[in-house]
mmCIF file of C-alpha atoms in Angstrom:
data_model
loop_
_atom_site.group_PDB
_atom_site.id
_atom_site.type_symbol
_atom_site.label_atom_id
_atom_site.label_comp_id
_atom_site.label_asym_id
_atom_site.label_seq_id
_atom_site.Cartn_x
_atom_site.Cartn_y
_atom_site.Cartn_z
ATOM 1 C CA MET X 1 -144.728 50.266 56.109
ATOM 2 C CA ARG X 2 -147.405 52.552 54.706
ATOM 3 C CA THR X 3 -149.368 54.582 57.268
ATOM 4 C CA GLU X 4 -153.059 54.459 56.424
ATOM 5 C CA THR X 5 -154.111 57.981 55.506
ATOM 6 C CA PHE X 6 -157.280 59.484 54.028
ATOM 7 C CA GLY X 7 -157.153 62.241 51.427
ATOM 8 C CA LEU X 8 -159.069 65.522 51.707
ATOM 9 C CA VAL X 9 -159.301 67.879 48.727
ATOM 10 C CA LEU X 10 -160.261 71.412 49.754
ATOM 11 C CA ALA X 11 -162.362 72.989 47.025
ATOM 12 C CA GLY X 12 -164.591 75.166 49.160
ATOM 13 C CA GLY X 13 -163.080 78.583 48.348
ATOM 14 C CA LEU X 14 -164.772 81.450 46.549
ATOM 15 C CA ALA X 15 -162.197 81.873 43.727
ATOM 16 C CA ARG X 16 -162.633 85.641 43.752
ATOM 17 C CA ARG X 17 -159.541 86.293 41.620
ATOM 18 C CA MET X 18 -160.950 83.992 38.936
ATOM 19 C CA GLY X 19 -164.320 85.730 38.939
ATOM 20 C CA GLY X 20 -165.976 83.088 41.109
ATOM 21 C CA GLY X 21 -166.814 79.470 40.333
ATOM 22 C CA ASP X 22 -164.788 76.321 40.879
ATOM 23 C CA LYS X 23 -161.083 76.624 40.193
ATOM 24 C CA ALA X 24 -160.781 72.865 40.540
ATOM 25 C CA LEU X 25 -162.892 72.364 37.409
ATOM 26 C CA ILE X 26 -160.797 74.633 35.187
ATOM 27 C CA ARG X 27 -159.095 72.708 32.398
ATOM 28 C CA ILE X 28 -155.338 72.519 32.105
ATOM 29 C CA GLY X 29 -154.913 71.046 28.652
ATOM 30 C CA SER X 30 -157.331 68.152 28.286
ATOM 31 C CA GLU X 31 -157.897 67.584 32.031
ATOM 32 C CA THR X 32 -159.323 69.601 34.887
ATOM 33 C CA ILE X 33 -157.048 70.730 37.694
ATOM 34 C CA LEU X 34 -158.980 68.451 40.025
ATOM 35 C CA SER X 35 -158.595 65.382 37.840
ATOM 36 C CA ARG X 36 -154.841 66.005 37.676
ATOM 37 C CA SER X 37 -154.664 66.357 41.462
ATOM 38 C CA LEU X 38 -156.709 63.213 42.031
ATOM 39 C CA ALA X 39 -154.526 61.180 39.686
ATOM 40 C CA ARG X 40 -151.479 62.076 41.758
ATOM 41 C CA LEU X 41 -153.061 61.760 45.205
ATOM 42 C CA THR X 42 -155.226 58.649 44.818
ATOM 43 C CA PRO X 43 -152.404 56.055 44.806
ATOM 44 C CA GLN X 44 -151.069 57.492 48.079
ATOM 45 C CA VAL X 45 -154.224 57.306 50.204
ATOM 46 C CA THR X 46 -156.930 54.908 51.368
ATOM 47 C CA GLY X 47 -159.687 57.066 49.894
ATOM 48 C CA ILE X 48 -160.566 60.679 49.130
ATOM 49 C CA VAL X 49 -163.301 63.026 50.288
ATOM 50 C CA LEU X 50 -163.954 66.382 48.624
ATOM 51 C CA ASN X 51 -164.774 69.484 50.659
ATOM 52 C CA ALA X 52 -166.901 71.898 48.629
ATOM 53 C CA ASN X 53 -169.773 74.225 49.419
ATOM 54 C CA GLY X 54 -172.840 74.676 47.251
ATOM 55 C CA ASP X 55 -174.497 72.053 45.061
ATOM 56 C CA PRO X 56 -172.463 68.833 45.328
ATOM 57 C CA ALA X 57 -173.945 67.556 42.053
ATOM 58 C CA ARG X 58 -171.358 69.496 40.056
ATOM 59 C CA PHE X 59 -168.788 66.943 41.229
ATOM 60 C CA SER X 60 -171.000 63.874 40.781
ATOM 61 C CA SER X 61 -168.973 62.488 37.871
ATOM 62 C CA LEU X 62 -166.021 61.903 40.228
ATOM 63 C CA GLY X 63 -167.825 59.330 42.350
ATOM 64 C CA LEU X 64 -166.397 60.855 45.534
ATOM 65 C CA PRO X 65 -168.181 61.850 48.743
ATOM 66 C CA VAL X 66 -168.652 65.632 48.823
ATOM 67 C CA ILE X 67 -168.978 67.418 52.156
ATOM 68 C CA ALA X 68 -169.658 71.065 52.939
ATOM 69 C CA ASP X 69 -168.127 73.156 55.715
ATOM 70 C CA SER X 70 -169.828 72.530 59.035
ATOM 71 C CA VAL X 71 -168.952 76.106 60.066
ATOM 72 C CA PRO X 72 -171.004 78.778 58.218
ATOM 73 C CA ASN X 73 -169.960 81.886 56.295
ATOM 74 C CA PHE X 74 -166.915 80.513 54.479
ATOM 75 C CA ALA X 75 -164.648 80.311 57.517
ATOM 76 C CA GLY X 76 -161.628 79.413 55.381
ATOM 77 C CA PRO X 77 -159.586 76.232 54.901
ATOM 78 C CA LEU X 78 -159.594 75.316 58.601
ATOM 79 C CA ALA X 79 -163.355 74.798 58.328
ATOM 80 C CA GLY X 80 -162.792 72.436 55.420
ATOM 81 C CA VAL X 81 -160.147 70.541 57.380
ATOM 82 C CA LEU X 82 -162.537 70.188 60.310
ATOM 83 C CA ALA X 83 -165.297 68.898 58.037
ATOM 84 C CA GLY X 84 -162.878 66.350 56.607
ATOM 85 C CA LEU X 85 -161.668 65.183 60.005
ATOM 86 C CA ASP X 86 -165.252 64.798 61.208
ATOM 87 C CA TRP X 87 -166.230 62.823 58.101
ATOM 88 C CA VAL X 88 -163.281 60.450 58.390
ATOM 89 C CA ALA X 89 -163.905 59.947 62.119
ATOM 90 C CA ALA X 90 -167.530 58.991 61.377
ATOM 91 C CA ASN X 91 -166.918 56.839 58.301
ATOM 92 C CA TRP X 92 -163.374 55.468 58.722
ATOM 93 C CA PRO X 93 -162.842 55.400 62.495
ATOM 94 C CA GLN X 94 -159.777 53.174 62.186
ATOM 95 C CA ILE X 95 -157.859 55.868 60.300
ATOM 96 C CA GLU X 96 -155.775 58.252 62.397
ATOM 97 C CA TRP X 97 -154.439 60.565 59.668
ATOM 98 C CA VAL X 98 -155.849 62.872 57.006
ATOM 99 C CA VAL X 99 -153.803 64.638 54.340
ATOM 100 C CA SER X 100 -155.297 67.840 52.945
ATOM 101 C CA VAL X 101 -154.538 69.423 49.589
ATOM 102 C CA PRO X 102 -156.065 72.442 47.842
ATOM 103 C CA GLY X 103 -158.230 71.887 44.811
ATOM 104 C CA ASP X 104 -156.152 74.199 42.624
ATOM 105 C CA CYS X 105 -152.766 72.408 42.562
ATOM 106 C CA PRO X 106 -152.335 70.398 39.347
ATOM 107 C CA PHE X 107 -148.745 69.238 40.008
ATOM 108 C CA LEU X 108 -148.932 67.637 43.467
ATOM 109 C CA PRO X 109 -145.962 65.405 44.365
ATOM 110 C CA ARG X 110 -146.449 61.697 43.823
ATOM 111 C CA ASP X 111 -144.604 61.101 47.105
ATOM 112 C CA LEU X 112 -146.511 63.689 49.144
ATOM 113 C CA VAL X 113 -148.001 61.454 51.830
ATOM 114 C CA PRO X 114 -144.962 59.308 52.692
ATOM 115 C CA ARG X 115 -142.699 62.332 52.881
ATOM 116 C CA LEU X 116 -145.095 64.220 55.160
ATOM 117 C CA HIS X 117 -145.255 61.191 57.432
ATOM 118 C CA ALA X 118 -141.471 60.845 57.395
ATOM 119 C CA ALA X 119 -141.066 64.489 58.381
ATOM 120 C CA ARG X 120 -143.479 64.350 61.313
ATOM 121 C CA ALA X 121 -141.980 61.059 62.547
ATOM 122 C CA LYS X 122 -138.420 62.386 62.333
ATOM 123 C CA GLU X 123 -139.300 65.558 64.247
ATOM 124 C CA ASN X 124 -141.798 63.810 66.560
ATOM 125 C CA LYS X 125 -144.528 66.333 65.729
ATOM 126 C CA PRO X 126 -148.286 65.638 65.536
ATOM 127 C CA LEU X 127 -148.688 67.685 62.328
ATOM 128 C CA ALA X 128 -146.758 68.231 59.104
ATOM 129 C CA CYS X 129 -146.988 70.520 56.104
ATOM 130 C CA ALA X 130 -145.250 70.983 52.778
ATOM 131 C CA HIS X 131 -142.498 73.491 52.002
ATOM 132 C CA SER X 132 -140.928 74.520 48.697
ATOM 133 C CA GLY X 133 -138.601 77.328 47.801
ATOM 134 C CA ASP X 134 -139.180 80.127 50.306
ATOM 135 C CA TRP X 135 -142.745 79.123 51.117
ATOM 136 C CA ARG X 136 -144.668 76.991 53.551
ATOM 137 C CA HIS X 137 -147.881 75.500 52.205
ATOM 138 C CA PRO X 138 -150.032 75.075 55.314
ATOM 139 C CA VAL X 139 -153.065 73.817 53.362
ATOM 140 C CA VAL X 140 -150.940 70.902 52.117
ATOM 141 C CA GLY X 141 -150.869 69.239 55.484
ATOM 142 C CA LEU X 142 -151.019 66.074 57.519
ATOM 143 C CA TRP X 143 -153.564 66.132 60.341
ATOM 144 C CA ARG X 144 -154.275 63.879 63.321
ATOM 145 C CA VAL X 145 -157.981 63.021 63.410
ATOM 146 C CA ALA X 146 -157.722 62.987 67.218
ATOM 147 C CA LEU X 147 -157.174 66.778 67.235
ATOM 148 C CA ARG X 148 -160.537 67.559 65.641
ATOM 149 C CA GLU X 149 -162.293 68.669 68.841
ATOM 150 C CA ASP X 150 -159.424 71.043 69.618
ATOM 151 C CA LEU X 151 -159.772 72.447 66.109
ATOM 152 C CA ARG X 152 -163.542 72.797 66.486
ATOM 153 C CA ARG X 153 -163.110 74.841 69.666
ATOM 154 C CA ALA X 154 -160.526 77.074 68.010
ATOM 155 C CA ILE X 155 -162.818 77.817 65.073
ATOM 156 C CA THR X 156 -166.165 78.137 66.818
ATOM 157 C CA ARG X 157 -165.185 79.621 70.192
ATOM 158 C CA GLU X 158 -162.009 81.532 69.406
ATOM 159 C CA GLY X 159 -162.884 82.599 65.877
ATOM 160 C CA LEU X 160 -159.527 81.291 64.637
ATOM 161 C CA ARG X 161 -159.077 81.305 60.855
ATOM 162 C CA LYS X 162 -155.328 81.012 60.165
ATOM 163 C CA ILE X 163 -153.958 77.495 59.799
ATOM 164 C CA GLU X 164 -150.440 78.384 60.925
ATOM 165 C CA VAL X 165 -151.667 79.988 64.150
ATOM 166 C CA TRP X 166 -153.462 76.786 65.124
ATOM 167 C CA THR X 167 -150.758 74.329 64.047
ATOM 168 C CA ALA X 168 -148.116 76.318 65.947
ATOM 169 C CA ARG X 169 -149.830 75.299 69.188
ATOM 170 C CA TYR X 170 -148.934 71.663 68.611
ATOM 171 C CA GLY X 171 -145.825 71.749 66.457
ATOM 172 C CA VAL X 172 -145.648 71.168 62.735
ATOM 173 C CA ALA X 173 -142.888 69.393 60.829
ATOM 174 C CA LEU X 174 -141.857 70.659 57.398
ATOM 175 C CA ALA X 175 -141.304 68.387 54.413
ATOM 176 C CA ASP X 176 -139.320 70.140 51.709
ATOM 177 C CA TRP X 177 -139.591 69.804 47.914
ATOM 178 C CA PRO X 178 -137.478 71.331 45.151
ATOM 179 C CA THR X 179 -139.060 73.836 42.770
ATOM 180 C CA ASP X 180 -137.263 72.566 39.658
ATOM 181 C CA PRO X 181 -138.501 71.786 37.032
ATOM 182 C CA VAL X 182 -141.771 73.039 38.580
ATOM 183 C CA ASP X 183 -142.940 73.907 42.052
ATOM 184 C CA PRO X 184 -145.217 70.945 42.891
ATOM 185 C CA PHE X 185 -147.443 73.281 44.890
ATOM 186 C CA PHE X 186 -147.978 75.782 42.093
ATOM 187 C CA ASN X 187 -151.588 76.848 42.484
ATOM 188 C CA VAL X 188 -153.943 78.431 39.993
ATOM 189 C CA ASN X 189 -155.339 81.767 41.176
ATOM 190 C CA THR X 190 -155.577 83.891 38.026
ATOM 191 C CA PRO X 191 -156.211 83.454 34.289
ATOM 192 C CA GLU X 192 -152.477 83.978 33.793
ATOM 193 C CA ASP X 193 -151.810 81.044 36.095
ATOM 194 C CA VAL X 194 -154.002 78.877 33.883
ATOM 195 C CA GLU X 195 -151.794 79.733 30.904
ATOM 196 C CA THR X 196 -148.647 79.012 32.905
ATOM 197 C CA ALA X 197 -149.984 75.698 34.195
ATOM 198 C CA THR X 198 -151.033 74.636 30.689
ATOM 199 C CA ARG X 199 -147.549 75.336 29.383
ATOM 200 C CA LEU X 200 -145.911 73.470 32.286
ATOM 201 C CA ALA X 201 -148.238 70.486 31.969
ATOM 202 C CA SER X 202 -147.235 69.941 28.366
ATOM 203 C CA SER X 203 -143.597 69.449 29.411
ATOM 204 C CA LEU X 204 -144.117 67.212 32.465
ATOM 205 C CA PRO X 205 -144.602 63.433 32.620
#
């Protein structure tokens, strides 16, 4: 049975290594990174909300709700997660789970959400995140909406910024993916990464 889950794409970063701008709107072949991510995530979730700061009109063609961080001064991905949890709680109160993904991953797994849920259920943990190769991917995570007030306190009162520090308080299950033929959590941070992703995209279904 599918667990109803809402998708959250985190595109609120500053993209300093790319010279600024929106990494999610960079083209990999004929499609943007974001359009590739959405194509893979959409069938797995009830709906999607996009977290991005600045003028939301630049994403208007997607037809998705766009929400900014509720915490000022670019407080990092935890602020985007909090904004997403708050939005889902207000607009989809029946949904208990949100899955977050970064806006710069063009090869997300097509089984991301069910495998994250399977991992957290197996380990009886309230949170889950993705793992591939030697790396955890804490931004690719499954979040309980009910923990949003705890997260708000951590960000606003404790000044917490690191996802793994916060999730460690509750316990986080790991769902593992192989890195062959491509790491599904390959993210685009540099112009060289764009070239690599374009080459990989041409050889993947």
